[in-house]
PDB file of C-alpha atoms in Angstrom:
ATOM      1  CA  UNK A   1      -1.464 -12.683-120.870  1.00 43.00           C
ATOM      2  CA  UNK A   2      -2.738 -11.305-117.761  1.00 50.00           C
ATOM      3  CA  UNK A   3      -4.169 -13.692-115.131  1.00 44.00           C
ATOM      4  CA  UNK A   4      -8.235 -13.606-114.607  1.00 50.00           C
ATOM      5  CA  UNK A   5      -9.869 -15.267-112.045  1.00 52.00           C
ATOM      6  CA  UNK A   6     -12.956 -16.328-113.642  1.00 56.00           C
ATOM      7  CA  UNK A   7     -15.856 -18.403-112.295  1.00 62.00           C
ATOM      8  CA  UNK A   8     -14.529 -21.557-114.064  1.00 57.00           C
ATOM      9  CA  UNK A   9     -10.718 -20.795-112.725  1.00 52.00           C
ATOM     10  CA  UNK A  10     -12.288 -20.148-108.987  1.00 52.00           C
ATOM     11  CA  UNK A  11     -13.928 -23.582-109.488  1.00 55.00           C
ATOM     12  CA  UNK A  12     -11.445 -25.677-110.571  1.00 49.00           C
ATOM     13  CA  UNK A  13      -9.029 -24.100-107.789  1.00 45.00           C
ATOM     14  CA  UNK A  14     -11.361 -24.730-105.028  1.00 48.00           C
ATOM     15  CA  UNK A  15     -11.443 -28.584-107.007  1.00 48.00           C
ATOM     16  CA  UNK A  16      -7.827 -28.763-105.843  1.00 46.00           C
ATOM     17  CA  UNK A  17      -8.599 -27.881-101.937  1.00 47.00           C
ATOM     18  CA  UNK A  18      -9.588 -30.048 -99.523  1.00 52.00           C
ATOM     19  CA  UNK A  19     -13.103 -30.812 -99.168  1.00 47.00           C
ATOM     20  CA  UNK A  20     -14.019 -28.341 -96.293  1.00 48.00           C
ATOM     21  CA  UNK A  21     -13.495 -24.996 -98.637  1.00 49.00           C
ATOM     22  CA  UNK A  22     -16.308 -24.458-100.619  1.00 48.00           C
ATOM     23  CA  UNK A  23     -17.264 -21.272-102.055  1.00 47.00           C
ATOM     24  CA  UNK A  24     -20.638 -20.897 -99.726  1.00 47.00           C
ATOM     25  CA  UNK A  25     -19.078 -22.125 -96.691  1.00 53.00           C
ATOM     26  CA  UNK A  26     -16.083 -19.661 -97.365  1.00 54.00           C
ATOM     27  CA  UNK A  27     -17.159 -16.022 -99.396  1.00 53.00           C
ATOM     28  CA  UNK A  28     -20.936 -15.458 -97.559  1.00 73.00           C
ATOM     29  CA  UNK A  29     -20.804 -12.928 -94.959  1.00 74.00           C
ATOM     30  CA  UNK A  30     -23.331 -15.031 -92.811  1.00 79.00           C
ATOM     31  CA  UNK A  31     -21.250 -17.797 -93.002  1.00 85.00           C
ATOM     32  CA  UNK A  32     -18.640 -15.668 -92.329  1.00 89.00           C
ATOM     33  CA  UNK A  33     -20.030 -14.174 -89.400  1.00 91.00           C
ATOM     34  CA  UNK A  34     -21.158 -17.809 -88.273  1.00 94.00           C
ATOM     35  CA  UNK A  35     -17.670 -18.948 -88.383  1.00 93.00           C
ATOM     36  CA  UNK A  36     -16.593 -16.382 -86.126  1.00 94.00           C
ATOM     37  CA  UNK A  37     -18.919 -17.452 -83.728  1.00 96.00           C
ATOM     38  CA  UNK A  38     -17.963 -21.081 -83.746  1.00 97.00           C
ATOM     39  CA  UNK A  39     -14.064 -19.982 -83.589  1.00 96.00           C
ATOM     40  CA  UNK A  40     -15.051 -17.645 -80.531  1.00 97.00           C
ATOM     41  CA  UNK A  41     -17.239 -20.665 -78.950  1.00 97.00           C
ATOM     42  CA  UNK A  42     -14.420 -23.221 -79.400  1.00 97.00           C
ATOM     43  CA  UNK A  43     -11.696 -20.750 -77.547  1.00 97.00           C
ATOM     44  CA  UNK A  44     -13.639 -21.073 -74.501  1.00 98.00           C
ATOM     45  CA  UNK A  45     -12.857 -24.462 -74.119  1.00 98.00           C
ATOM     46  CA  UNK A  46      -9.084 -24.111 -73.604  1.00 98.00           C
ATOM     47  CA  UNK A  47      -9.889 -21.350 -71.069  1.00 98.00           C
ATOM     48  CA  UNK A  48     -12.110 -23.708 -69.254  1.00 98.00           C
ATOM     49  CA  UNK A  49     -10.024 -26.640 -69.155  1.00 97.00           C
ATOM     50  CA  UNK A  50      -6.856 -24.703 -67.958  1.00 98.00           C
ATOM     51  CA  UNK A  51      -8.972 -22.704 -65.699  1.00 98.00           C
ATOM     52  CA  UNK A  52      -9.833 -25.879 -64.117  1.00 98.00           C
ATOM     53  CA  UNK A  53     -13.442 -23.912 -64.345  1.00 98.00           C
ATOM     54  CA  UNK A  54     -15.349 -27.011 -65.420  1.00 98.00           C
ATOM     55  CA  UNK A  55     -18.986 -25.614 -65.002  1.00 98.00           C
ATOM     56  CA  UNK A  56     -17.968 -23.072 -68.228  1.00 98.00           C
ATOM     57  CA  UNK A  57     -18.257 -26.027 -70.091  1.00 98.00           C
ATOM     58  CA  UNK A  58     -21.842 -25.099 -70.562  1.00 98.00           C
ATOM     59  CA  UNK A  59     -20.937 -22.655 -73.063  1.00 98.00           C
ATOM     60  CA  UNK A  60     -19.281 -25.051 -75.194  1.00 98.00           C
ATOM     61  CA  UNK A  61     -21.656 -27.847 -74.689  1.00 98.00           C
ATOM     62  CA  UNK A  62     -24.779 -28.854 -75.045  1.00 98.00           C
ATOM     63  CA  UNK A  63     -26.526 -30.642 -72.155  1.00 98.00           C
ATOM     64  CA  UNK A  64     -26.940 -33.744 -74.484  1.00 98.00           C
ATOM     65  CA  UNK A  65     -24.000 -34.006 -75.624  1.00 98.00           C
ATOM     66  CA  UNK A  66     -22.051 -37.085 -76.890  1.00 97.00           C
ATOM     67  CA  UNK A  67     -17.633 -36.867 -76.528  1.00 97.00           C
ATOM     68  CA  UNK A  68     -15.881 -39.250 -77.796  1.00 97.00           C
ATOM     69  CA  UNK A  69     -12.581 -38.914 -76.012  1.00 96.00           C
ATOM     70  CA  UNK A  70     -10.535 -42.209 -76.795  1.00 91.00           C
ATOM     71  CA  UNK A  71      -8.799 -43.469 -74.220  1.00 88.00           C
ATOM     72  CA  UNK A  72      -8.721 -43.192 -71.436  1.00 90.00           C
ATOM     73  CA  UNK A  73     -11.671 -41.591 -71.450  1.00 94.00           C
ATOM     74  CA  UNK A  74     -13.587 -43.176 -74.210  1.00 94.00           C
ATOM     75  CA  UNK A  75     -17.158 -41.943 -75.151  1.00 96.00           C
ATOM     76  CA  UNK A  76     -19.187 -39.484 -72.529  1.00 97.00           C
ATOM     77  CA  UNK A  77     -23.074 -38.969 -72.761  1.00 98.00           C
ATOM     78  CA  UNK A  78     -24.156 -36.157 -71.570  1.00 98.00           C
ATOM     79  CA  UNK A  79     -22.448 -32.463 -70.498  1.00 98.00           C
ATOM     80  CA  UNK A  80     -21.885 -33.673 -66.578  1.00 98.00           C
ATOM     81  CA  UNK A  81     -20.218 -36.567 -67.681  1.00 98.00           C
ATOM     82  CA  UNK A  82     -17.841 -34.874 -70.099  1.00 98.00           C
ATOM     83  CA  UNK A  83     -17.217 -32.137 -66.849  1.00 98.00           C
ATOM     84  CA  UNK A  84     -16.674 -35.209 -64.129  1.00 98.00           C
ATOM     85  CA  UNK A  85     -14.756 -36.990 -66.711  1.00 98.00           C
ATOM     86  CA  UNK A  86     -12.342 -33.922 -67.425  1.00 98.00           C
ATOM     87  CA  UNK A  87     -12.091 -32.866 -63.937  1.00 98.00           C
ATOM     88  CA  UNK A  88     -10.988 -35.933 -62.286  1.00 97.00           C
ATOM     89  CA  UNK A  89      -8.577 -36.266 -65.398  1.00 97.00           C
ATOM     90  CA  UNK A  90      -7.029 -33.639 -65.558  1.00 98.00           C
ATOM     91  CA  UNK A  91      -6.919 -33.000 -61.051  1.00 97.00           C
ATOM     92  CA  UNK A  92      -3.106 -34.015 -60.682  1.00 97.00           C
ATOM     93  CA  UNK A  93      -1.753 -31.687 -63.521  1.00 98.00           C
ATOM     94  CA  UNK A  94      -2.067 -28.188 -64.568  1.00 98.00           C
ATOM     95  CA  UNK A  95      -2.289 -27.726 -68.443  1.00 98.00           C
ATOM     96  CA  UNK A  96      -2.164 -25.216 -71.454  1.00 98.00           C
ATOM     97  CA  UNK A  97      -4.213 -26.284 -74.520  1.00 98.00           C
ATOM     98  CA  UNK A  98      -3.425 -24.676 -77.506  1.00 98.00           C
ATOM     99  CA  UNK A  99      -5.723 -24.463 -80.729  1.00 97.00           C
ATOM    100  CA  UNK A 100      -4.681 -24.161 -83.769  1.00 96.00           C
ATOM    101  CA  UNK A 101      -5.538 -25.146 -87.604  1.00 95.00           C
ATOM    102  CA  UNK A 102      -9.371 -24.601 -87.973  1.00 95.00           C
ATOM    103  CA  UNK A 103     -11.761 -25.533 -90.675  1.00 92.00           C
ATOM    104  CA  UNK A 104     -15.185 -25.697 -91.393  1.00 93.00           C
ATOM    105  CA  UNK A 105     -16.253 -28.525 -92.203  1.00 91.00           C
ATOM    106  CA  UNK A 106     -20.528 -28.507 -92.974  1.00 92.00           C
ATOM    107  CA  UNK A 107     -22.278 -24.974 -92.499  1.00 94.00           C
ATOM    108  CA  UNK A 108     -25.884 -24.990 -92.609  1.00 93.00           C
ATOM    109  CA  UNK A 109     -27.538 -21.628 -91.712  1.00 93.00           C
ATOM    110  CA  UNK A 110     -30.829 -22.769 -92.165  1.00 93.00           C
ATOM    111  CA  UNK A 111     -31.267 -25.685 -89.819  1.00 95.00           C
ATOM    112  CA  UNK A 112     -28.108 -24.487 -87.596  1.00 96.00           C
ATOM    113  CA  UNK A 113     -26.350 -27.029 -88.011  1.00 96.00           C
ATOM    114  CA  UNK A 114     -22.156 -27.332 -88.671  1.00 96.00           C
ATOM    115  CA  UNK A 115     -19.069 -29.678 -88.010  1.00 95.00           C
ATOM    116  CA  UNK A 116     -15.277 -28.205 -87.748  1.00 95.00           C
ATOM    117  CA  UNK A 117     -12.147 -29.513 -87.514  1.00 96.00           C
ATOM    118  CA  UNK A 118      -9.586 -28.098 -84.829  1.00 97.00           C
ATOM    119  CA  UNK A 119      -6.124 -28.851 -84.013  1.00 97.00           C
ATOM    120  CA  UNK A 120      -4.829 -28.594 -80.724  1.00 98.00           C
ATOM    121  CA  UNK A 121      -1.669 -29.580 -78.699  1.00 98.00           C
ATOM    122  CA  UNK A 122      -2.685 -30.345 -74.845  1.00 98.00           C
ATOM    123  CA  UNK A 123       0.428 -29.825 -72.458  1.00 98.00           C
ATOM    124  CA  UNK A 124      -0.055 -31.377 -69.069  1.00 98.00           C
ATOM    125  CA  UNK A 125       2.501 -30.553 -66.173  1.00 98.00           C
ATOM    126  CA  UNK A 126       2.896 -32.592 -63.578  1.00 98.00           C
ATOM    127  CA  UNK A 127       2.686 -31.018 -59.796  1.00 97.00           C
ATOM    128  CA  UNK A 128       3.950 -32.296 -56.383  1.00 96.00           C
ATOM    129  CA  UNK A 129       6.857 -35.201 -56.977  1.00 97.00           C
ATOM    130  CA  UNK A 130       6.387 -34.647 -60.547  1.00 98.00           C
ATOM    131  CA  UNK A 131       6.706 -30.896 -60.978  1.00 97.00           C
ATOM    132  CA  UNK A 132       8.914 -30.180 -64.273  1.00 97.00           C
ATOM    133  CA  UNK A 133       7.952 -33.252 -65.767  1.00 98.00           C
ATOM    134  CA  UNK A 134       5.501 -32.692 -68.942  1.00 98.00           C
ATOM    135  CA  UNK A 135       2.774 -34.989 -71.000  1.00 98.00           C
ATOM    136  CA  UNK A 136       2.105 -33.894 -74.749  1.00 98.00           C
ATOM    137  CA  UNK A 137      -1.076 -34.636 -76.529  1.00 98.00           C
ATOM    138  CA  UNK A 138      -1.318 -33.764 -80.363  1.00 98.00           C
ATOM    139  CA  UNK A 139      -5.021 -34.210 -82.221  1.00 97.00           C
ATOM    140  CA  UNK A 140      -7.548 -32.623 -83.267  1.00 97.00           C
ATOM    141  CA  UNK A 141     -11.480 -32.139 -82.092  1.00 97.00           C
ATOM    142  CA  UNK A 142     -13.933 -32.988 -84.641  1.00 96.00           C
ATOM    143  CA  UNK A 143     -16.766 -30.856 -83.669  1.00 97.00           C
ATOM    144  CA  UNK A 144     -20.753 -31.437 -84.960  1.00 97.00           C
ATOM    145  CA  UNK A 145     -22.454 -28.540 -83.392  1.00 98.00           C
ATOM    146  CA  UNK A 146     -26.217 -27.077 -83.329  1.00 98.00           C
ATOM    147  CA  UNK A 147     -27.414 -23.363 -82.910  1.00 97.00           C
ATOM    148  CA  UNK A 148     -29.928 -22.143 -80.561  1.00 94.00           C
ATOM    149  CA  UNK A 149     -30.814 -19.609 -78.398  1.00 93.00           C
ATOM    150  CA  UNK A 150     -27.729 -19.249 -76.384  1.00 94.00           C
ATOM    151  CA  UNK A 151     -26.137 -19.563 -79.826  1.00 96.00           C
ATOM    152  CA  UNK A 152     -23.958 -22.552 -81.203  1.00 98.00           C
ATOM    153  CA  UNK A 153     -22.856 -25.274 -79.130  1.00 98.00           C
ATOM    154  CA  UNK A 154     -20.894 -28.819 -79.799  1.00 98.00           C
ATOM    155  CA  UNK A 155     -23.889 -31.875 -79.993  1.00 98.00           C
ATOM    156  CA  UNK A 156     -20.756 -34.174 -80.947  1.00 97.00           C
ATOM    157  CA  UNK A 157     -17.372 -34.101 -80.904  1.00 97.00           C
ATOM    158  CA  UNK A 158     -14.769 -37.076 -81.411  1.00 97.00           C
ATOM    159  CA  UNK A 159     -11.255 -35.912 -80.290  1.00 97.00           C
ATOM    160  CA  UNK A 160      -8.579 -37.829 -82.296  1.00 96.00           C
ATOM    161  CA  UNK A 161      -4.784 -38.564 -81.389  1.00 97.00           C
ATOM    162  CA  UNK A 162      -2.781 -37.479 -84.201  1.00 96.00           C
ATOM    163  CA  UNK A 163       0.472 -39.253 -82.443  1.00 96.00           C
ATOM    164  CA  UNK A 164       1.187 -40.651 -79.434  1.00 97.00           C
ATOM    165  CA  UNK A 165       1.244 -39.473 -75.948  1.00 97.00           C
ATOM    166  CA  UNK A 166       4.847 -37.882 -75.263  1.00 98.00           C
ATOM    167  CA  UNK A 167       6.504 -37.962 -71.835  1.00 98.00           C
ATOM    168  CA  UNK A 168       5.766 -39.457 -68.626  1.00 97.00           C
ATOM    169  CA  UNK A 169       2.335 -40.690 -67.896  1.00 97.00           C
ATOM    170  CA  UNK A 170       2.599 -41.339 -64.574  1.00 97.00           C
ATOM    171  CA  UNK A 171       1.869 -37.449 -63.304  1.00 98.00           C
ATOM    172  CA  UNK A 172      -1.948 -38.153 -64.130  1.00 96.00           C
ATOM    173  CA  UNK A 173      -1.717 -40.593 -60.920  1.00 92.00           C
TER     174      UNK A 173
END
């Protein structure tokens, strides 16, 4: 008997998922076209960071918002924190962070609201007497944003270590 994906079948399947797939956050082409815009909002980050272009920030951020970073950094109120913060951070190495795995979590057209998930591996490479040695950061960013007139931007994000630190931390001195 031929297989028919039927509103029950599509239900139960979607039962089997994890919890951030849900048929309106997933098939509507709003949400669709919301998600894109969240995915191309979260890329600038990277591009910042490595860029060591701190003040971009702004188009991730919003002026309010709360990071919690863990530590080192623990929790940041306010955009120029997180930038200060980050900058002085990240001034003895150069880095690549790479995104990966993204999901969201919460998508709420009408009060433009949302919360993702993103993975990400951080390389850091260490300069002067510690050129060629490397620091490797697995998590992920779990993102609460709100959309406004310069479009969607993170209110909250908590960035969790999904492993520890690998290689020598002694090029962030």
């Amino acid at each position: 008997m031929p297989f028919a994906l039927t509103a029950a079948r599509l239900s139960f399947f979607l039962t089997l998922l994890p919890a951030a797939v849900s048929p309106s956050t997933v098939l509507s082409p709003a949400n669709t076209s919301a998600t894109v815009a969240l995915q191309q909002t979260l890329a600038l980050y990277p591009l910042a960071i490595d860029g060591k272009n701190f003040a971009a920030l702004s188009a991730v951020f919003m002026q309010n918002v709360v990071a919690n970073y863990s530590t080192p950094l623990n929790v940041l109120y306010g955009l120029e924190a997180v930038e200060a913060a980050l900058q002085a951070a990240l001034a003895p190495v150069s880095t690549q962070h790479a995104l990966s795995t993204f999901s969201v979590q919460h998508l709420d057209l009408e009060t433009g609201t949302a919360g993702t998930v993103q993975y990400y591996t951080a390389s850091h490479f260490g300069m002067g007497e510690y050129y060629g040695e490397v620091v490797y950061a697995y998590g992920r960013y779990v993102d609460r944003w709100t959309s406004g007139d310069e479009g969607w931007r993170i209110e909250e994000r908590v960035l969790e270590y999904m492993g520890p630190l690998i290689g020598n931390l002694s090029i962030f001195t």
